[in-house]
Each structure stands twice: as C-alpha cells, then as structure tokens.
C-alpha cells in the first residue's frame, strides 16, 4: 500500500508542477479586416459551419473549454493550433495571393471530402463540429464555386 | 486512505485554479510569416541553373508518380522543397520577382505535402504543383524543349510537364499510363 501511495503522490506532484509551465493562448479580441467572412460573401449556414468546425484551430481565436487549460492537454492543443494556423488561417485570408487562395480552397475541399478534417480527436469532444453528408456536400459546392470565381 | 483522498482533491482544485490564473495569454503573435529566401546572387547564369534544378526534381517526381512509387515520390518531394528554397531571383524584374515568390511559396507547400502523403494525395498535390511549375517556366524559361501534356479524365482535366513527347500519365500510373495527349510544346 505504501508504495502505491508514494507513486500516486509523485504523479500528483508532477501533475501539479507542469501546471506552472505557461502556454500561449490563441485568443484575440478583434477580427482582422482580412478575415475570410469579411472579404467574401458567405451564406449564413456556411459561415456558422466553418466558424464552429474550423476556426478553433484555423484562426487567431480559439474557444477553450476549461479542461483544455489543464496540462498536458493544453500543450497538445497549442501544438495542434500552431500547425493548423500555419497551414491555413481564415483570419488572414485576404493576405493570401489568388494562387494561394486557390490552393488552400482545393485542400480544404479535399480534406472535407475525405473526412480528414475536422480531426476525429476534435469531433469526439466537439460533437457539433462534425459534418453530416449533406453539410459536407453544401460546403464543398460552395467552396468550389468560390474557387472557380477566383 | 482518507487523507490521501483529501490531498488528491486539494491538488485537483489547485490545478484548476492555476490553469485559470494562467489566463494572461499572450495576444496573437502569428503573422503568417513565411519569409522567402532572398539570397543575393549576381550571375544571371546561376539563376537559370536554379530553375533547371527545380525542373530536374519535378521531372524525377513525375517519373516516380508514373511508376506508382509513393515512397520515391515522397523523397523527390523533399528534394524539390530544397531546390525551391535555393531558388534565387535577383536577376528578374520586381514584378517577376513577386510572381516567382508567390509561385515558389505555393509550390513549396505542395512539395512538402507530397513528401508526407500517400500516393493519391501526392497526385492531388502534383496537379497544383504542375500548374505552379508551368507558370515558373513561363518566366524563367528553360534550355530544354518541354511538352505540356493533358489528361482529360483526372479531376476534370489536369496537365503536367514532360521532357518527352511520349505520354506517360503521372495521375494514373500503370492503371492508365497512355491516357492523355501533348497539348503544347514549350520552347525557349
């Protein structure tokens, strides 16, 4: 029993310890003028779907549930968000050249088509982020239209 | 045991409060800063060599895709990323430089994805990459005669470049190796 007690205590101390290591929160008060929704005419349903399912990792503003502020989950998340924004940041849409926009749209469409985005690890917790087959089609059609207009 | 439980509860409370206290998040720091490599180069001849190096890797990648070889395609993707990085553009006009920087940034991203994807995804990225490389050649020119080839079946029609006028389809490989035709001859 004693050894179990010691192990539990050591783990707990470590767990508490890592909480003091700071992480950078991805949060921003204002939406930049270059945001995807501001420079494109986006229908309401598409707008909502993209905000709910994509913006947490592909914009400068993440809606954090409380458990995502606890380590080591917070690290994992920070990493995901940094990678996500590097690939695509909806807040900086207008800064991409037309060539880049077309490329990004193509990738967005194929990721949605192949169910690669949103990530399963994300939709497990964010049930509302999951796309139904209908929603997928709607999104792909609209995004393809946008791509062809560029 | 009771004591242990109490201390666990206390620690958990502490953890949550520490996590919340850390709300002092830094404001956004990301500015999409993908800096291009502006290595200054003097000799005009060098520029062409750099473009030729990009083309050489592109053709190796194309051949790997023709051969349905995903692993080799990935390796060629990595090589192409390096060749694109080494591309210098000081001998071009300002306008051309802007266009080239744009092309190279886009091509680099596709090459990076090719370096880490499986075959079907590599082919998807190869399509856009081919467009980028074609636009690049339109600016830089090349010492060889190139053939722009076209496959009407893949993704509503897709093009690629080849040094030979014989069609070997990189989008389908052995499945439909002969699908396509020469659309344009590029000479400089």
Coordinates of C-alpha atoms in Angstrom, one line a residue:
Chain A
X1 CA 0.0 0.0 0.0
X2 CA 2.8 2.3 0.9
X3 CA 4.5 2.1 -2.4
X4 CA 1.2 2.8 -4.2
X5 CA 0.8 5.8 -2.0
X6 CA 4.2 7.1 -2.9
X7 CA 3.7 6.6 -6.6
X8 CA 0.3 8.4 -6.5
X9 CA 1.9 11.3 -4.6
X10 CA 4.8 11.6 -7.0
X11 CA 2.5 11.6 -10.0
X12 CA 0.3 14.2 -8.4
X13 CA 3.2 16.5 -7.6
X14 CA 4.4 16.2 -11.2
X15 CA 0.9 16.9 -12.5
X16 CA 0.6 20.0 -10.3
X17 CA 4.2 21.0 -11.3
X18 CA 3.5 21.0 -15.0
X19 CA 0.6 23.4 -14.5
X20 CA 3.0 26.2 -13.8
X21 CA 4.6 26.0 -17.2
X22 CA 2.9 28.6 -19.2
X23 CA 1.3 28.0 -22.6
X24 CA 0.4 30.7 -25.2
X25 CA -3.3 31.0 -25.6
X26 CA -4.6 31.5 -29.0
X27 CA -7.1 34.3 -28.4
X28 CA -7.8 37.7 -29.9
X29 CA -10.4 40.3 -29.2
X30 CA -11.0 41.6 -32.7
X31 CA -11.4 40.0 -36.1
X32 CA -8.9 41.4 -38.6
X33 CA -10.2 43.0 -41.8
X34 CA -8.6 40.2 -43.8
X35 CA -10.9 37.6 -42.3
X36 CA -12.5 35.1 -44.7
X37 CA -16.0 36.0 -43.7
X38 CA -15.4 39.8 -44.2
X39 CA -13.8 39.6 -47.6
X40 CA -16.2 37.0 -49.1
X41 CA -20.0 37.0 -49.2
X42 CA -20.6 33.9 -47.2
X43 CA -24.1 32.4 -46.7
X44 CA -25.1 32.2 -43.1
X45 CA -25.2 28.4 -42.8
X46 CA -21.7 28.1 -44.4
X47 CA -20.4 30.8 -42.2
X48 CA -21.6 29.1 -39.0
X49 CA -20.4 25.7 -40.0
X50 CA -16.9 27.0 -40.8
X51 CA -16.7 29.0 -37.6
X52 CA -17.8 26.1 -35.4
X53 CA -15.8 23.4 -37.1
X54 CA -12.7 25.1 -38.4
X55 CA -12.0 28.4 -36.6
X56 CA -10.8 26.9 -33.3
X57 CA -7.5 25.8 -35.0
X58 CA -7.5 27.8 -38.2
X59 CA -7.9 31.3 -36.9
X60 CA -6.4 33.6 -34.2
X61 CA -9.2 32.9 -31.8
X62 CA -9.9 29.6 -30.1
X63 CA -12.9 28.9 -27.8
X64 CA -11.3 27.0 -25.0
X65 CA -13.3 24.6 -22.8
X66 CA -11.9 24.6 -19.2
X67 CA -10.2 21.2 -19.4
X68 CA -8.1 22.5 -22.3
X69 CA -6.5 24.8 -19.9
X70 CA -5.1 21.9 -17.9
X71 CA -1.7 20.4 -18.7
X72 CA -0.7 18.3 -20.5
X73 CA -3.8 18.8 -22.7
X74 CA -3.0 22.5 -23.1
X75 CA 0.3 21.7 -24.7
X76 CA -1.2 19.2 -27.1
X77 CA -3.7 21.8 -28.1
X78 CA -1.2 24.6 -28.5
X79 CA 0.7 22.4 -30.9
X80 CA -2.4 21.5 -32.9
X81 CA -3.4 25.1 -33.2
X82 CA 0.1 26.3 -34.3
X83 CA 0.2 23.6 -37.0
X84 CA -3.4 24.4 -38.1
X85 CA -2.7 28.1 -38.4
X86 CA 0.4 27.5 -40.4
X87 CA -1.5 25.5 -43.0
X88 CA -4.5 27.8 -43.1
X89 CA -5.5 30.9 -41.2
X90 CA -9.0 32.1 -42.1
X91 CA -8.3 35.4 -40.3
X92 CA -5.5 36.2 -42.8
X93 CA -7.4 35.1 -45.9
X94 CA -7.1 38.4 -47.8
X95 CA -3.4 38.4 -47.4
X96 CA -3.1 35.2 -49.5
X97 CA -2.5 35.7 -53.2
X98 CA -5.1 34.3 -55.6
X99 CA -2.8 31.4 -56.3
X100 CA -2.5 30.6 -52.6
X101 CA -6.3 31.0 -52.1
X102 CA -7.0 28.5 -54.9
X103 CA -4.5 26.1 -53.4
X104 CA -6.0 26.5 -49.9
X105 CA -9.5 26.0 -51.2
X106 CA -8.6 22.9 -53.1
X107 CA -7.0 21.4 -50.0
X108 CA -10.0 22.4 -47.8
X109 CA -12.4 20.7 -50.2
X110 CA -10.4 17.5 -50.4
X111 CA -9.9 17.4 -46.7
X112 CA -13.6 17.7 -46.1
X113 CA -14.4 15.2 -48.9
X114 CA -12.1 12.6 -47.4
X115 CA -13.3 13.2 -43.8
X116 CA -9.8 14.2 -42.7
X117 CA -11.0 17.5 -41.3
X118 CA -12.2 18.3 -38.8
X119 CA -9.9 15.8 -36.9
X120 CA -11.6 12.9 -35.2
X121 CA -9.9 13.8 -32.0
X122 CA -11.6 17.2 -32.2
X123 CA -15.1 16.0 -33.2
X124 CA -15.0 13.4 -30.4
X125 CA -15.4 16.3 -27.9
X126 CA -17.0 18.9 -30.2
X127 CA -19.9 16.9 -31.5
X128 CA -21.4 20.0 -33.2
X129 CA -18.2 20.3 -35.3
X130 CA -18.9 17.1 -37.2
X131 CA -20.3 17.5 -40.8
X132 CA -23.3 15.5 -41.9
X133 CA -23.1 14.2 -45.5
X134 CA -25.5 17.0 -46.5
X135 CA -23.4 19.6 -44.9
X136 CA -20.3 18.2 -46.5
X137 CA -21.8 18.5 -49.9
X138 CA -23.1 22.0 -49.3
X139 CA -19.7 23.2 -48.1
X140 CA -17.8 21.5 -51.0
X141 CA -20.2 23.0 -53.5
X142 CA -19.9 26.5 -52.1
X143 CA -16.2 26.3 -51.7
X144 CA -15.8 25.0 -55.2
X145 CA -17.9 27.9 -56.5
X146 CA -15.6 30.3 -54.7
X147 CA -12.5 28.7 -56.1
X148 CA -13.9 28.9 -59.7
X149 CA -14.6 32.6 -59.2
X150 CA -11.0 33.4 -58.4
Chain B
X1 CA -6.5 6.5 2.8
X2 CA -8.9 9.2 3.7
X3 CA -6.0 11.6 4.0
X4 CA -4.8 10.7 0.5
X5 CA -8.2 11.3 -1.0
X6 CA -8.4 14.7 0.7
X7 CA -5.0 15.7 -0.6
X8 CA -5.9 14.5 -4.1
X9 CA -9.0 16.7 -4.1
X10 CA -7.0 19.6 -2.8
X11 CA -4.4 19.2 -5.5
X12 CA -7.0 19.0 -8.2
X13 CA -8.6 22.2 -7.0
X14 CA -5.2 23.8 -7.1
X15 CA -4.6 22.6 -10.6
X16 CA -7.8 24.1 -11.9
X17 CA -7.1 27.4 -10.3
X18 CA -3.6 27.6 -11.6
X19 CA -4.9 26.8 -15.0
X20 CA -7.4 29.6 -14.8
X21 CA -4.9 32.0 -13.4
X22 CA -2.8 31.5 -16.5
X23 CA -5.4 33.4 -18.5
X24 CA -2.7 36.0 -19.0
X25 CA -2.4 34.7 -22.5
X26 CA -0.2 36.5 -24.9
X27 CA -2.0 38.2 -27.8
X28 CA -1.7 36.8 -31.2
X29 CA 1.7 36.7 -32.4
X30 CA 1.3 34.9 -35.7
X31 CA 1.5 37.0 -38.8
X32 CA 1.8 34.3 -41.4
X33 CA 5.4 35.0 -41.7
X34 CA 6.7 32.7 -44.4
X35 CA 9.8 34.5 -45.4
X36 CA 11.3 33.7 -48.7
X37 CA 14.9 33.2 -49.1
X38 CA 16.3 36.3 -50.6
X39 CA 19.9 35.2 -51.1
X40 CA 21.5 37.7 -53.3
X41 CA 23.0 36.3 -56.4
X42 CA 24.9 38.2 -59.1
X43 CA 25.4 35.9 -62.0
X44 CA 22.5 35.5 -64.4
X45 CA 23.7 32.1 -65.4
X46 CA 23.2 30.9 -61.8
X47 CA 19.6 31.8 -61.9
X48 CA 18.9 29.5 -64.8
X49 CA 20.8 26.7 -63.1
X50 CA 18.5 27.1 -60.1
X51 CA 15.4 26.9 -62.2
X52 CA 16.8 23.9 -64.0
X53 CA 17.4 22.2 -60.7
X54 CA 13.8 22.7 -59.7
X55 CA 12.7 21.3 -63.1
X56 CA 15.0 18.3 -62.8
X57 CA 13.5 17.4 -59.4
X58 CA 10.0 18.0 -60.7
X59 CA 10.6 15.5 -63.5
X60 CA 12.0 12.9 -61.1
X61 CA 8.9 13.3 -59.0
X62 CA 6.7 13.0 -62.1
X63 CA 8.5 9.7 -63.1
X64 CA 8.1 8.4 -59.6
X65 CA 4.3 9.0 -59.8
X66 CA 4.2 7.4 -63.3
X67 CA 5.8 4.4 -61.6
X68 CA 3.2 4.3 -58.8
X69 CA 6.1 4.7 -56.4
X70 CA 4.8 6.6 -53.4
X71 CA 8.0 6.3 -51.4
X72 CA 10.2 7.6 -54.1
X73 CA 7.7 10.4 -54.8
X74 CA 8.0 11.4 -51.2
X75 CA 11.8 11.5 -51.4
X76 CA 11.6 13.6 -54.6
X77 CA 9.1 15.9 -52.8
X78 CA 11.7 16.6 -50.1
X79 CA 14.4 17.2 -52.8
X80 CA 12.1 19.6 -54.6
X81 CA 11.5 21.6 -51.4
X82 CA 15.2 22.0 -51.1
X83 CA 15.6 23.1 -54.8
X84 CA 12.8 25.6 -54.4
X85 CA 14.4 27.0 -51.3
X86 CA 17.6 27.5 -53.2
X87 CA 15.9 29.4 -55.9
X88 CA 17.3 32.9 -56.3
X89 CA 15.6 35.6 -58.2
X90 CA 17.6 38.8 -58.2
X91 CA 18.1 38.8 -62.0
X92 CA 14.3 39.2 -62.6
X93 CA 12.3 42.4 -62.6
X94 CA 10.4 43.4 -59.5
X95 CA 7.1 42.2 -60.9
X96 CA 8.5 38.9 -61.9
X97 CA 10.1 38.5 -58.5
X98 CA 6.7 39.0 -56.8
X99 CA 5.1 36.4 -59.1
X100 CA 8.0 34.0 -58.6
X101 CA 7.9 34.4 -54.8
X102 CA 4.2 33.6 -54.9
X103 CA 4.7 30.6 -57.2
X104 CA 7.6 29.2 -55.1
X105 CA 5.7 29.6 -51.8
X106 CA 2.8 27.7 -53.3
X107 CA 4.9 25.0 -54.9
X108 CA 6.9 24.5 -51.7
X109 CA 3.7 23.8 -49.8
X110 CA 2.6 21.2 -52.3
X111 CA 6.1 19.6 -52.4
X112 CA 6.1 19.4 -48.6
X113 CA 2.7 17.6 -48.7
X114 CA 3.9 15.3 -51.3
X115 CA 6.9 14.4 -49.0
X116 CA 4.5 13.1 -46.4
X117 CA 1.4 11.8 -48.1
X118 CA 0.3 8.6 -49.7
X119 CA 0.0 8.1 -53.4
X120 CA -3.5 9.5 -54.1
X121 CA -2.8 12.6 -52.1
X122 CA 0.6 13.1 -53.8
X123 CA -1.2 13.1 -57.1
X124 CA -3.7 15.7 -56.0
X125 CA -0.9 18.0 -54.9
X126 CA 1.1 17.2 -58.1
X127 CA -1.7 18.7 -60.1
X128 CA -1.4 22.2 -58.5
X129 CA 2.3 21.8 -58.3
X130 CA 2.4 21.3 -62.1
X131 CA 0.5 24.5 -62.6
X132 CA 3.0 26.3 -60.4
X133 CA 6.0 24.9 -62.3
X134 CA 4.4 25.7 -65.6
X135 CA 4.0 29.3 -64.5
X136 CA 7.5 29.4 -63.3
X137 CA 8.9 28.2 -66.6
X138 CA 6.9 30.9 -68.4
X139 CA 9.0 33.4 -66.5
X140 CA 12.4 31.7 -66.2
X141 CA 12.5 29.8 -69.5
X142 CA 14.4 26.5 -69.8
X143 CA 17.2 25.2 -72.0
X144 CA 15.2 22.1 -73.0
X145 CA 12.1 21.7 -75.0
X146 CA 9.2 20.7 -72.8
X147 CA 5.9 19.2 -73.5
X148 CA 2.7 20.2 -71.6
X149 CA 0.5 17.2 -71.5
X150 CA -3.1 16.9 -70.7
X151 CA -5.3 14.1 -69.2
X152 CA -9.0 14.9 -69.6
X153 CA -10.1 12.3 -67.0
X154 CA -8.2 13.2 -63.9
X155 CA -10.0 15.8 -61.7
X156 CA -11.9 17.5 -64.6
X157 CA -8.8 17.7 -66.7
X158 CA -5.2 18.0 -65.5
X159 CA -1.9 19.0 -67.1
X160 CA 1.7 18.2 -66.4
X161 CA 5.1 18.8 -67.9
X162 CA 7.5 16.3 -69.5
X163 CA 10.8 16.4 -71.4
X164 CA 9.5 13.8 -73.8
X165 CA 6.5 14.0 -76.1
X166 CA 5.6 10.4 -75.3
X167 CA 2.6 10.4 -72.9
X168 CA 3.2 8.6 -69.5
X169 CA 0.4 9.6 -67.2
X170 CA 1.6 10.6 -63.6
X171 CA -2.0 10.8 -62.3
X172 CA -3.0 7.2 -63.1
X173 CA 0.4 5.4 -63.4
X174 CA 0.1 1.8 -64.6
X175 CA -3.7 2.0 -64.4
X176 CA -3.9 4.2 -67.5
X177 CA -0.4 5.1 -68.5
X178 CA -1.3 6.2 -72.0
X179 CA -4.2 8.4 -71.1
X180 CA -3.6 11.9 -72.3
X181 CA -2.0 13.9 -75.1
X182 CA 0.5 16.6 -75.8
X183 CA -1.2 19.9 -75.5
X184 CA 1.6 22.3 -76.1
X185 CA 5.3 22.4 -76.9
X186 CA 7.3 24.8 -74.7
X187 CA 10.5 26.1 -76.3
X188 CA 12.7 29.0 -75.4

